[in-house]
XYZ file of C-alpha atoms in Angstrom:
595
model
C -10.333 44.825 -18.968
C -13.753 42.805 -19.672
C -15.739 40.998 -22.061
C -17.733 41.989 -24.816
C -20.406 40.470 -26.771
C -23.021 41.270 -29.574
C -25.559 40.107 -32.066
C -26.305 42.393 -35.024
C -29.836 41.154 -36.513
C -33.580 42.429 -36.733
C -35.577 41.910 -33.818
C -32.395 41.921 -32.089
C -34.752 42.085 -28.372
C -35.525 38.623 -29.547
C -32.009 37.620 -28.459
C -32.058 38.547 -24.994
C -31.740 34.648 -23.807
C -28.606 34.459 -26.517
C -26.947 37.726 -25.619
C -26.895 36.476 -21.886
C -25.798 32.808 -22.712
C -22.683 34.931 -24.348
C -22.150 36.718 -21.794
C -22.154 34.294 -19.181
C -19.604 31.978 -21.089
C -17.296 35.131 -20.684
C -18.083 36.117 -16.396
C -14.256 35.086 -16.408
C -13.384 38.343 -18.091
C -15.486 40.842 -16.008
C -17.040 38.960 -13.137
C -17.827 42.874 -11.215
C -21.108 42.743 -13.363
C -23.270 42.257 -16.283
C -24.888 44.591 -19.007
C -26.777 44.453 -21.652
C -28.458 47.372 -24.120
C -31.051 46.781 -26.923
C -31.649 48.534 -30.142
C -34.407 47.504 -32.838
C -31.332 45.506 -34.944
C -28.356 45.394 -32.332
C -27.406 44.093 -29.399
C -24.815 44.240 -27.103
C -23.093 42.677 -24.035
C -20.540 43.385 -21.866
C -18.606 41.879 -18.693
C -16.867 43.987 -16.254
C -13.539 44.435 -14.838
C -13.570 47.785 -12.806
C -10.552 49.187 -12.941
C -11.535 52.845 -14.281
C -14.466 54.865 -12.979
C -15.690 52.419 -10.388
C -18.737 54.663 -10.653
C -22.028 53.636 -12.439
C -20.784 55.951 -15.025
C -18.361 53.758 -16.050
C -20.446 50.962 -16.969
C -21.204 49.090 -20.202
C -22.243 49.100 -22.915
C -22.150 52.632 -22.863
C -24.701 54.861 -24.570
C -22.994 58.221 -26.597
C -24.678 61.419 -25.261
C -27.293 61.660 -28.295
C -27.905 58.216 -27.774
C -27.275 57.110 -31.226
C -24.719 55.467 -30.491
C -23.591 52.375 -28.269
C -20.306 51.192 -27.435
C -19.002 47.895 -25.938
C -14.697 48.303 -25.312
C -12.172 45.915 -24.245
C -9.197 47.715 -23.087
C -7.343 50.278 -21.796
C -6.856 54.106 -23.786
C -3.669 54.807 -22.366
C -3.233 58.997 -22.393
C -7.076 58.986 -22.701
C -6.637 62.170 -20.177
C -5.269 64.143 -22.805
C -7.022 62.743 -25.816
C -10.326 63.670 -23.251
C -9.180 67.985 -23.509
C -8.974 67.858 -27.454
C -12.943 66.493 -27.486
C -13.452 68.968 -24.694
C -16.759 69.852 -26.216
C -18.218 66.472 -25.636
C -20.759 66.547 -22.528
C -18.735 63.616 -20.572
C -20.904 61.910 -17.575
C -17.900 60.315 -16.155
C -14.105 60.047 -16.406
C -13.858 56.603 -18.298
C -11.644 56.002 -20.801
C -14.452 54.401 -23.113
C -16.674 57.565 -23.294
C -13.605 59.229 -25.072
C -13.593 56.813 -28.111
C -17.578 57.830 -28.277
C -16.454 61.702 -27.969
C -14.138 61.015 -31.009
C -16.191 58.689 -32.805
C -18.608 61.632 -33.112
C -16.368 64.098 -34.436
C -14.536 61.801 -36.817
C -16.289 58.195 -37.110
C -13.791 55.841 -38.535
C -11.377 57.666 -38.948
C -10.951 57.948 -34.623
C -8.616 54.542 -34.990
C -6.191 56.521 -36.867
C -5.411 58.675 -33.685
C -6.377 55.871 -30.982
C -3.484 54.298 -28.550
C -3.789 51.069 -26.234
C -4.881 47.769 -26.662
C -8.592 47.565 -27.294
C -10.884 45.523 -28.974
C -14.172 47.854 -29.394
C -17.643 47.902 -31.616
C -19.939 50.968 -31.695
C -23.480 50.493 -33.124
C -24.576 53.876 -34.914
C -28.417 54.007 -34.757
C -28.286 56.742 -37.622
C -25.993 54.848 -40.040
C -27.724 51.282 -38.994
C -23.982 50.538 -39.139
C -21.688 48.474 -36.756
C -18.203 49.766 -36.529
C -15.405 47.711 -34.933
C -11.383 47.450 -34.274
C -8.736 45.661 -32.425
C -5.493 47.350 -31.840
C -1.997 47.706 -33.315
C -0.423 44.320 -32.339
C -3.024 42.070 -31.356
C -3.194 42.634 -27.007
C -6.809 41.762 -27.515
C -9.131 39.385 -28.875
C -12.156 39.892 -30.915
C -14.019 37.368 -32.886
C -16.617 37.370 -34.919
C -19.124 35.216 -37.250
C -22.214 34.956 -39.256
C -25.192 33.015 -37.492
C -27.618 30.637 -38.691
C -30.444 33.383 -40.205
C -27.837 35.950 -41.027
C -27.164 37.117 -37.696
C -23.846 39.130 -37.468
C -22.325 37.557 -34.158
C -18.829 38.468 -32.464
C -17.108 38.085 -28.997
C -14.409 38.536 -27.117
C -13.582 34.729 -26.760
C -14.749 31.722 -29.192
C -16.591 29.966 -26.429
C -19.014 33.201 -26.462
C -19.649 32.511 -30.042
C -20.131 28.854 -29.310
C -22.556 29.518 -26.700
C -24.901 31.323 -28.816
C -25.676 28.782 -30.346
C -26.238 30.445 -33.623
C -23.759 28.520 -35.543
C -22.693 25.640 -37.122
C -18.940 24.790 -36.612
C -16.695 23.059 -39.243
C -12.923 22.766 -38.125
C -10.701 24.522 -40.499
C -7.674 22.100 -41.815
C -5.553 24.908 -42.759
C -6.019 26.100 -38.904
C -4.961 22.818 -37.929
C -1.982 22.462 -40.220
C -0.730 25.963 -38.638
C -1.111 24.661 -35.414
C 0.894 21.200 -35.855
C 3.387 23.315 -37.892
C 3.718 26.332 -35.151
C 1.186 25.276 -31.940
C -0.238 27.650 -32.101
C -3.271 29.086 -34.734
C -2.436 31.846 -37.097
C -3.776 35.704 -35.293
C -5.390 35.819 -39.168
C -7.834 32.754 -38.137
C -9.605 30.686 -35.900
C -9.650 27.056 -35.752
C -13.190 27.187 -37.100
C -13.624 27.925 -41.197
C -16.445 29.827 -39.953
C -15.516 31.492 -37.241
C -13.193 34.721 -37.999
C -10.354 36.437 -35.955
C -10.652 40.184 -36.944
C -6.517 40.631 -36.956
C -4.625 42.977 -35.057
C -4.117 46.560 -36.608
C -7.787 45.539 -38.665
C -11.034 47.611 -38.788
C -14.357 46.158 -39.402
C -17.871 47.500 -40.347
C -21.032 45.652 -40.822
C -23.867 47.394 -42.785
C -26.669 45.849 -44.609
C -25.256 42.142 -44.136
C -22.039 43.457 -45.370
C -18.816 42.529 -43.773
C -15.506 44.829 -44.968
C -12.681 43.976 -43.046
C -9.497 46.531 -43.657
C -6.076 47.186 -42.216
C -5.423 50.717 -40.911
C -2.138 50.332 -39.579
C 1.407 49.312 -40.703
C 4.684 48.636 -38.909
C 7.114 50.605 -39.664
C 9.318 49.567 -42.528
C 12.671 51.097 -42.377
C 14.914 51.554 -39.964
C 15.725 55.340 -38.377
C 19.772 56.059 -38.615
C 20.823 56.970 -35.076
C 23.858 57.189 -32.535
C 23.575 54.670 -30.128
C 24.426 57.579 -27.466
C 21.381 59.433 -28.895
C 19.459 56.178 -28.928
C 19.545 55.582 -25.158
C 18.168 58.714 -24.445
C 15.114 58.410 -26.178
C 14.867 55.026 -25.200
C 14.602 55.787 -21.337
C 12.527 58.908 -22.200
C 9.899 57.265 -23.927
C 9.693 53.831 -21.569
C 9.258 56.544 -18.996
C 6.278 57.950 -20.791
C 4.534 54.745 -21.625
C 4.900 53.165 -18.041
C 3.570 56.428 -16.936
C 0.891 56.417 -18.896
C 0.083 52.848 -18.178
C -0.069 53.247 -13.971
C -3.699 55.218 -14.817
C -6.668 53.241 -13.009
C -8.663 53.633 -9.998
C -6.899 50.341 -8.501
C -3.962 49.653 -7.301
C -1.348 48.565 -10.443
C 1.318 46.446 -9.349
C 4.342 44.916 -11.434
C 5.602 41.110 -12.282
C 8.716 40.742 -11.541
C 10.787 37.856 -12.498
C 14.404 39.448 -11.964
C 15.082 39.144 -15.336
C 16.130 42.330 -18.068
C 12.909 43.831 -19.581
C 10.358 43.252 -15.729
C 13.496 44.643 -14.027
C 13.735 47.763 -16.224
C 9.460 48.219 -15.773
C 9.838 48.356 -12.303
C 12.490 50.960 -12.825
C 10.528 52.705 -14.180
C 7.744 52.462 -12.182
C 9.833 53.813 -9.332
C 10.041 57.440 -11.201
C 6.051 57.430 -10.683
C 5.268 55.455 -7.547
C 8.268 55.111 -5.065
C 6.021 52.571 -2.687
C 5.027 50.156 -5.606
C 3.756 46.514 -5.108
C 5.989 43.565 -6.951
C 5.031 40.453 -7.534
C 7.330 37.248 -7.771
C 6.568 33.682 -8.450
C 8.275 30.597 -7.830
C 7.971 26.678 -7.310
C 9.149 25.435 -3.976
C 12.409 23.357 -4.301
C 13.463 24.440 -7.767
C 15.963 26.807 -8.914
C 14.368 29.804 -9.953
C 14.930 33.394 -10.715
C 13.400 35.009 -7.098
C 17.400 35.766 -5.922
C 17.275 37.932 -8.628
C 13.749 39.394 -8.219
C 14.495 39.816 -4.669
C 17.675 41.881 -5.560
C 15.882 44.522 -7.739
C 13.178 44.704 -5.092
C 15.321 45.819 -2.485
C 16.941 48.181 -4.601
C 13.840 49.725 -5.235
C 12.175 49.206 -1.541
C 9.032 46.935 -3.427
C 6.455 45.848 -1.532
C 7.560 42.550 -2.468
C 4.805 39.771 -2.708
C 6.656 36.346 -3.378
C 4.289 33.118 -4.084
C 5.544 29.828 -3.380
C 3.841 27.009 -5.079
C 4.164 23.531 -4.511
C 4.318 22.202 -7.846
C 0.669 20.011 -8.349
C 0.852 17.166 -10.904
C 0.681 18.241 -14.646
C -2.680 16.699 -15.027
C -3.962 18.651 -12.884
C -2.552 22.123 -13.748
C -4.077 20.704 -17.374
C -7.049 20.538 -16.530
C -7.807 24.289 -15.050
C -6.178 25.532 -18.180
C -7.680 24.044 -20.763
C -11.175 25.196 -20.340
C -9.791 28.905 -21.016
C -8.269 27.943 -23.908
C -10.691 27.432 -26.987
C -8.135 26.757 -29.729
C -5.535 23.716 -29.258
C -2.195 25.815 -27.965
C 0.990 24.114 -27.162
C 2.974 26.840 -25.238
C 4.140 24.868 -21.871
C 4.500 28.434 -20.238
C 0.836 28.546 -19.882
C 0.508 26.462 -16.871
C 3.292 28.280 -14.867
C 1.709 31.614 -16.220
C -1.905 30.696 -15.016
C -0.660 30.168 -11.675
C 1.084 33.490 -11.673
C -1.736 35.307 -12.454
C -3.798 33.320 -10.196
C -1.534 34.952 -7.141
C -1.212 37.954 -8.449
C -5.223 38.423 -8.040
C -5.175 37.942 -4.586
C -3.543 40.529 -4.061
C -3.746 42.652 -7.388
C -6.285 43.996 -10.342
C -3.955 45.138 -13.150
C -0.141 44.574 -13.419
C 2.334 45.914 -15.551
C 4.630 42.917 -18.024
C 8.125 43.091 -19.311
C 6.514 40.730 -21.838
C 8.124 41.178 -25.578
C 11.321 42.783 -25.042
C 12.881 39.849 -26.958
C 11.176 40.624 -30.483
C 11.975 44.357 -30.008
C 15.680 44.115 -28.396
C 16.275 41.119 -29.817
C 16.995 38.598 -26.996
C 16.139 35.462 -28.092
C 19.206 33.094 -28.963
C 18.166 31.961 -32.357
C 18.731 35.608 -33.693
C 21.923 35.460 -32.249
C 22.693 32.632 -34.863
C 20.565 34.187 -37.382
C 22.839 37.296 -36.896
C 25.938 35.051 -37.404
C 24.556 33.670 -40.656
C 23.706 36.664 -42.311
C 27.119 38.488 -41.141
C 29.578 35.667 -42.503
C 27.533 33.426 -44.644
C 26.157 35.223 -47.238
C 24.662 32.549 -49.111
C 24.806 33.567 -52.552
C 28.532 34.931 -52.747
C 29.745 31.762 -51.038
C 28.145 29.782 -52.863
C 29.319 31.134 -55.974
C 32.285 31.830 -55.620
C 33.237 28.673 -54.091
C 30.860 26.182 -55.243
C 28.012 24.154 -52.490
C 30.138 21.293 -52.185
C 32.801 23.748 -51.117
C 31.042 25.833 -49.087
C 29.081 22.678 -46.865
C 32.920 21.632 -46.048
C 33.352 24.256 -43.940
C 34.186 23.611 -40.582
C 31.270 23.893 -38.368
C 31.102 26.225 -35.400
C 28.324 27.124 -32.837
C 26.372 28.932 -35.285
C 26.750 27.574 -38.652
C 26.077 24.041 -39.359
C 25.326 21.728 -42.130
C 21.490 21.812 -40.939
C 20.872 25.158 -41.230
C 22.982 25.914 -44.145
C 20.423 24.466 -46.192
C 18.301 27.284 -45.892
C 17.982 29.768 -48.893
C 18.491 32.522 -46.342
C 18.045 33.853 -42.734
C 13.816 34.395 -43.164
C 13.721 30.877 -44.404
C 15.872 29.454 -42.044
C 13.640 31.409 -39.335
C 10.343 29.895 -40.730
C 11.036 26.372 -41.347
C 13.273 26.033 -38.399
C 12.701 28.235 -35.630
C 9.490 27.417 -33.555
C 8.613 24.530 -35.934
C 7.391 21.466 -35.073
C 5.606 18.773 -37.510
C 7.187 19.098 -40.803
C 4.938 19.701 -44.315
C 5.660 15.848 -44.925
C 4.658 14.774 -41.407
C 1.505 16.817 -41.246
C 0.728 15.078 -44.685
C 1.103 11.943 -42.747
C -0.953 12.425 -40.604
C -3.448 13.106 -42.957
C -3.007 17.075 -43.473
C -2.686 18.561 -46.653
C -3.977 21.998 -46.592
C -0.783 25.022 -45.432
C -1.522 28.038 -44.598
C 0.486 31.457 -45.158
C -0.076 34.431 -43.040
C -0.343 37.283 -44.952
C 2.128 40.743 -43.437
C 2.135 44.168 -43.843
C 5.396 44.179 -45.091
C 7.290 42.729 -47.544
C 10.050 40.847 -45.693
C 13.939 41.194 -46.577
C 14.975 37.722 -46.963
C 18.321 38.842 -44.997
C 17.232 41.445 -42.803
C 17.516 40.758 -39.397
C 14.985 43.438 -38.178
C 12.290 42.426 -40.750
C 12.767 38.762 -38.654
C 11.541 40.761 -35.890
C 9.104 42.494 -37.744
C 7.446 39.023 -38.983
C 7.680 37.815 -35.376
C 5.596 40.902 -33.927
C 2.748 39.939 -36.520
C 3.045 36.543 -36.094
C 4.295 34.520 -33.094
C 3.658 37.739 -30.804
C -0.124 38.200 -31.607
C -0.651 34.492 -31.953
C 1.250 32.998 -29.299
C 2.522 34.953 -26.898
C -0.639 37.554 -26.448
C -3.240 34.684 -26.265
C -1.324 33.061 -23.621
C -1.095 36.279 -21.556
C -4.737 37.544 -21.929
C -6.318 34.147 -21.670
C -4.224 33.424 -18.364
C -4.532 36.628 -17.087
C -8.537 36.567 -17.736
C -9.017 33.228 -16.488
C -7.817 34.643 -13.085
C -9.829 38.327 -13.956
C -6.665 39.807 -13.949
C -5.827 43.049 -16.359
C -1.963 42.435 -17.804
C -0.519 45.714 -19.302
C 2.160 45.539 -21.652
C 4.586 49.206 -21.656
C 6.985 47.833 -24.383
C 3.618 47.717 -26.839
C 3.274 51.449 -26.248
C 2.769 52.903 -29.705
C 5.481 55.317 -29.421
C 8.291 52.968 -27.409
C 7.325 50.117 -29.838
C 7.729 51.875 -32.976
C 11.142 53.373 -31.972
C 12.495 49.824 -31.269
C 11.543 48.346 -34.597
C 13.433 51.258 -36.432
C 16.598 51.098 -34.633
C 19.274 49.677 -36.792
C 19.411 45.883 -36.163
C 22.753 46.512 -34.808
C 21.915 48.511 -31.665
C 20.006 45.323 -30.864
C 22.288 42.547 -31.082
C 26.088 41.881 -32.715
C 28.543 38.455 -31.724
C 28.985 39.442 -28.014
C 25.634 40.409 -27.244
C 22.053 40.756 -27.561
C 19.575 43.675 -26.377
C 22.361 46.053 -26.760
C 19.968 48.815 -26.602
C 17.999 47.429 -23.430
C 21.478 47.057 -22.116
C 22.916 50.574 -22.358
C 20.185 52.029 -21.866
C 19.087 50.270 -18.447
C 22.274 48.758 -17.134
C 22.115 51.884 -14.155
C 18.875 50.665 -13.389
C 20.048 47.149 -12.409
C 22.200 45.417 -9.769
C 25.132 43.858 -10.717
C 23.846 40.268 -10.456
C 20.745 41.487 -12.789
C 22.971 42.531 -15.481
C 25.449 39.976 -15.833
C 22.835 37.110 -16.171
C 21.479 34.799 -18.965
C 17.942 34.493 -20.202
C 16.062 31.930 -18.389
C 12.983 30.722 -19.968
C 9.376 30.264 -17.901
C 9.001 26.089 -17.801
C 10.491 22.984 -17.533
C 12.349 20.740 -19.696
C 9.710 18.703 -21.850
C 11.285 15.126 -21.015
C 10.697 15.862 -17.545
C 7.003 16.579 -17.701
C 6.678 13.564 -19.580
C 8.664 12.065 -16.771
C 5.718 11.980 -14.297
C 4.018 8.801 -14.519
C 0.488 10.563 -13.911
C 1.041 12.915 -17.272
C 2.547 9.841 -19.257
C -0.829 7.653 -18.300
C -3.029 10.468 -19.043
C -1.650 11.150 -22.195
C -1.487 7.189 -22.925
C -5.760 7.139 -21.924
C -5.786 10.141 -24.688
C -3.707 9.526 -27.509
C -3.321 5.352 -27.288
C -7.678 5.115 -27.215
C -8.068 5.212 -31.288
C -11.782 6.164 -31.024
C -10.557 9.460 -29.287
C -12.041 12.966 -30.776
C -9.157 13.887 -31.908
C -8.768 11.023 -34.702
C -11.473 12.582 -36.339
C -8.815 14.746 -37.774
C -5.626 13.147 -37.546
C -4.227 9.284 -38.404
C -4.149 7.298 -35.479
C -1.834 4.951 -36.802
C 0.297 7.721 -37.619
C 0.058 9.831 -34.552
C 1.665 6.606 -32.693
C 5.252 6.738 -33.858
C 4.952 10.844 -32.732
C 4.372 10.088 -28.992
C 7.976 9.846 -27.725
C 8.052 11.950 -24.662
C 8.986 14.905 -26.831
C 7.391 18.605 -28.114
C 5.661 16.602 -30.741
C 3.817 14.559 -28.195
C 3.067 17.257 -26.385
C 1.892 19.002 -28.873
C -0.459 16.389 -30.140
C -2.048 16.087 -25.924
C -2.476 19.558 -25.902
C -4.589 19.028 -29.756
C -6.800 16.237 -28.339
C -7.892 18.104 -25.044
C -8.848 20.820 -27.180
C -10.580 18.236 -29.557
C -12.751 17.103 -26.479
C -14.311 19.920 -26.157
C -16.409 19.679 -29.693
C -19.436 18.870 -29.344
């Protein structure tokens, strides 16, 4: 895991002092050491995170064996072993990971992404083509960003704040970035809160040649759904977890596991155990709360962990604030950042890379509004209803714990999932306070409107790449921590999203699949308990005087930053102690950071 940074331009040695001040705004990411390499028109800049081939042959960026080409990765090649004997006639220097996309990128340029697993976020300069080739993989585990400088200089990053420190560029906010963020809070994996400033998506490809940007997709979910037994289906469930936490242990450090005692970190370390019997767990809690360490404690035991429990006293929200927000270069609302950066933060004491259960719930389908999305589609189908009873009729109906006169509105389950599910300001609040522009993420698929899979499907291109991913490599990297993600294998992933939507989840239950296929692996406690989310209730945050004065310096102060984009007068009647408030704080500390 590291940092990467370059600047595409003639005279490219001229940008030593610019390369570096990249570089430097990034030590976060890779703080084991610096590089930097220099062609006549390209160059490049790296941070490092050992983790494989300590050696000096690991280093980067790395130079190809001819020398015409240069690399600069962020990432991890899981399998890279055997990817390494079908390039065997490559003359490798070390055992890295990164000099097998250069071995491939000889024999088959672009077209290496087609047959390239991980998470990664790469650019190779070819001397011979004068060409800059780049990629990011499937579903968005890592960043790259990327602009166009002052004099035409091609500039991208791993982080924003990389960009930003070249200096290169001039920065104009982007209105439909912020009207996705007060919609969602978060901004759209398709942008960056700067018009000018470009997110190359996940499951993209990019190449630069003669001041020429084409930006393409080269990969696709998969769009319909595999018909299978669900006896059938648990076998090649476990079989392929197995393979992809297997192939994620690789590294030349120790890899240890979170483990929160809930369903998909529980099943990890499961799996773990089939590789490394004496493996290294780590739980984290807040002193004097009521957490989920009985259960973590449970599966560790059962699998003889070394067990590494944190207790934190909890510090004042202010505080916690104010170390996060400085890794964060795009206003981002998800409260589960601050408990997450302290996670991490333990975890490096003791740990380099460890191994998440994070997005089980998009790909089992755990989380409890699909459960009433489930309900709706199953026995409300809109259009019969409606006609053959008539509207008036049909609102009448008694109301139960899924169907209700709110979300019956809704012309079906994907629009009941976008305008009600994660939303926050409304199209006519966001007007009022002075946003007009919306913003539509485009998708590789064409969504059933009543499909509870494609619902999943938008959520891994959407919330997943935007939210959830940002929150666990910029937490992780503030804290130069590596975060591996097994349920984002390729081949584990894809076998999820074509199981029939009702191996996932029915009236009774949800991750079905998880469920029957994992249940063995659990203890009895494990398996009969509820999903517990990572954070406290909002009211209470706002609870603490401290946050609520803080907030009031902020948001109350009308000559604030942040009014140069939203109504003051407007923003007031928002600031009731609830998400909305805190979704506007988290807006304005990002908004002090503009220079």
């Amino acid at each position: 895991m590291c940092g990467i940074a370059g600047i595409i331009t003639k005279n490219a040695r001229n940008y030593s002092h610019e390369l570096h001040k990249m570089t430097d705004a990034i030590a976060h990411r890779g703080p084991d050491s610096a590089h930097h390499e220099f062609y006549e028109n390209a160059a490049l800049g790296h941070r490092r995170l050992s983790i494989i081939d300590l050696s000096e042959n690991g280093k980067q960026p790395m130079f190809s064996s001819t020398k015409q080409e240069c690399i600069v990765l962020n990432g991890e090649i899981y399998g890279y072993q055997s990817i390494k004997k079908q390039f065997a006639q490559y003359p490798y220097r070390g055992e890295s990971d990164t000099e097998v996309i250069l071995a491939m990128y000889q024999r088959k340029k672009e077209k290496l992404i087609n047959d390239l697993p991980g998470m990664f976020a790469f650019s190779i300069w070819d001397e011979e083509k004068q060409q800059l080739f780049c990629a990011r993989d499937r579903f968005g585990e890592k960043p790259f960003y990327y602009t166009t400088g002052q004099n035409g200089e091609f500039i991208f990053a791993s982080e924003i704040k990389a960009i930003l420190a070249s200096g290169l560029t001039n920065n104009e906010i982007s209105r439909e970035a912020l009207s996705h963020y007060l919609q969602y809070g978060y901004v759209s994996a398709y942008q960056s809160i700067y018009n000018n400033i470009h997110s190359l998506p996940p499951a993209h490809q990019l190449i630069w040649k003669d001041g020429k940007i084409t930006v393409s997709r080269y990969y696709n979910l998969p769009k319909t759904e595999r018909p299978i037994s669900l006896a059938d289906a648990k076998d090649e469930f476990v079989s392929l977890l197995k393979n992809a936490v297997q192939k994620q242990l690789i590294a030349d450090v120790e890899v240890g596991s979170f483990l929160s005692g809930g369903l998909d970190s529980s099943s990890v370390v499961a799996m773990v155990n089939e590789f490394l019997p004496h493996q290294t767990t780590i739980s984290f809690g807040y002193d004097h709360e009521d957490s989920e360490l009985k259960y973590a404690r449970e599966i560790a035991k059962k699998y003889e962990t070394k067990h590494i429990e944190i207790h934190e006293k909890k510090e004042d929200l202010v505080s916690g604030l104010l170390k996060v927000t400085p890794f964060l270069d795009e206003p981002f609302a998800d409260r589960s950042c601050l408990p997450h950066f302290e996670i991490c933060k333990a975890a490096r004491k003791n740990l380099t890379v460890v191994l998440s259960g994070d997005v089980g719930d998009e790909l089992f389908g755990g989380y409890s509004f699909y459960k009433v999305e489930n309900e709706l589609k199953k026995h409300f189908s809109y259009q019969n209803i409606i006609s053959q009873f008539g509207l008036k009729l049909y609102r009448s109906i008694k109301q139960t714990s899924f169907i209700s006169q709110k979300n019956i509105q809704y012309s079906s389950i994907l629009d009941f999932h976008q305008n009600d599910v994660r939303n926050f300001f409304n199209e006519n609040e966001r007007k009022q306070l002075g946003i007009h522009e919306n913003y539509s993420q485009p998708y590789s698929f064409i969504a059933d409107k009543n499909s509870l899979n494609d619902i999943m499907r938008t959520d891994l291109e959407k919330f997943v790449p935007g939210n959830m991913l940002v929150k666990s490599d910029r937490m992780a990297m503030a804290n130069s921590l590596e975060v591996r993600t097994p349920f984002l294998d390729i081949d584990f992933a894809e076998f999820c999203i074509q199981l029939p939507d009702q191996l996932k989840i029915n009236s009774e239950q949800d991750k079905i699949i998880l469920r029957e296929s994992m249940n063995s692996y659990w203890t009895e406690s494990v398996k009969n308990r509820s999903k517990q989310g990572f954070g406290s209730n909002i009211e209470n945050w706002f609870a603490e005087e401290s946050l609520l004065r803080f907030s009031d310096d902020i948001l109350k102060n009308k000559n604030h930053q942040v009014f140069h984009y939203i109504d003051f007068e407007v923003s007031q009647k928002f600031l009731d102690k609830g998400q909305k408030h805190w979704n506007l704080l988290q807006l304005a500390l990002w908004a002090e950071k503009i220079k």
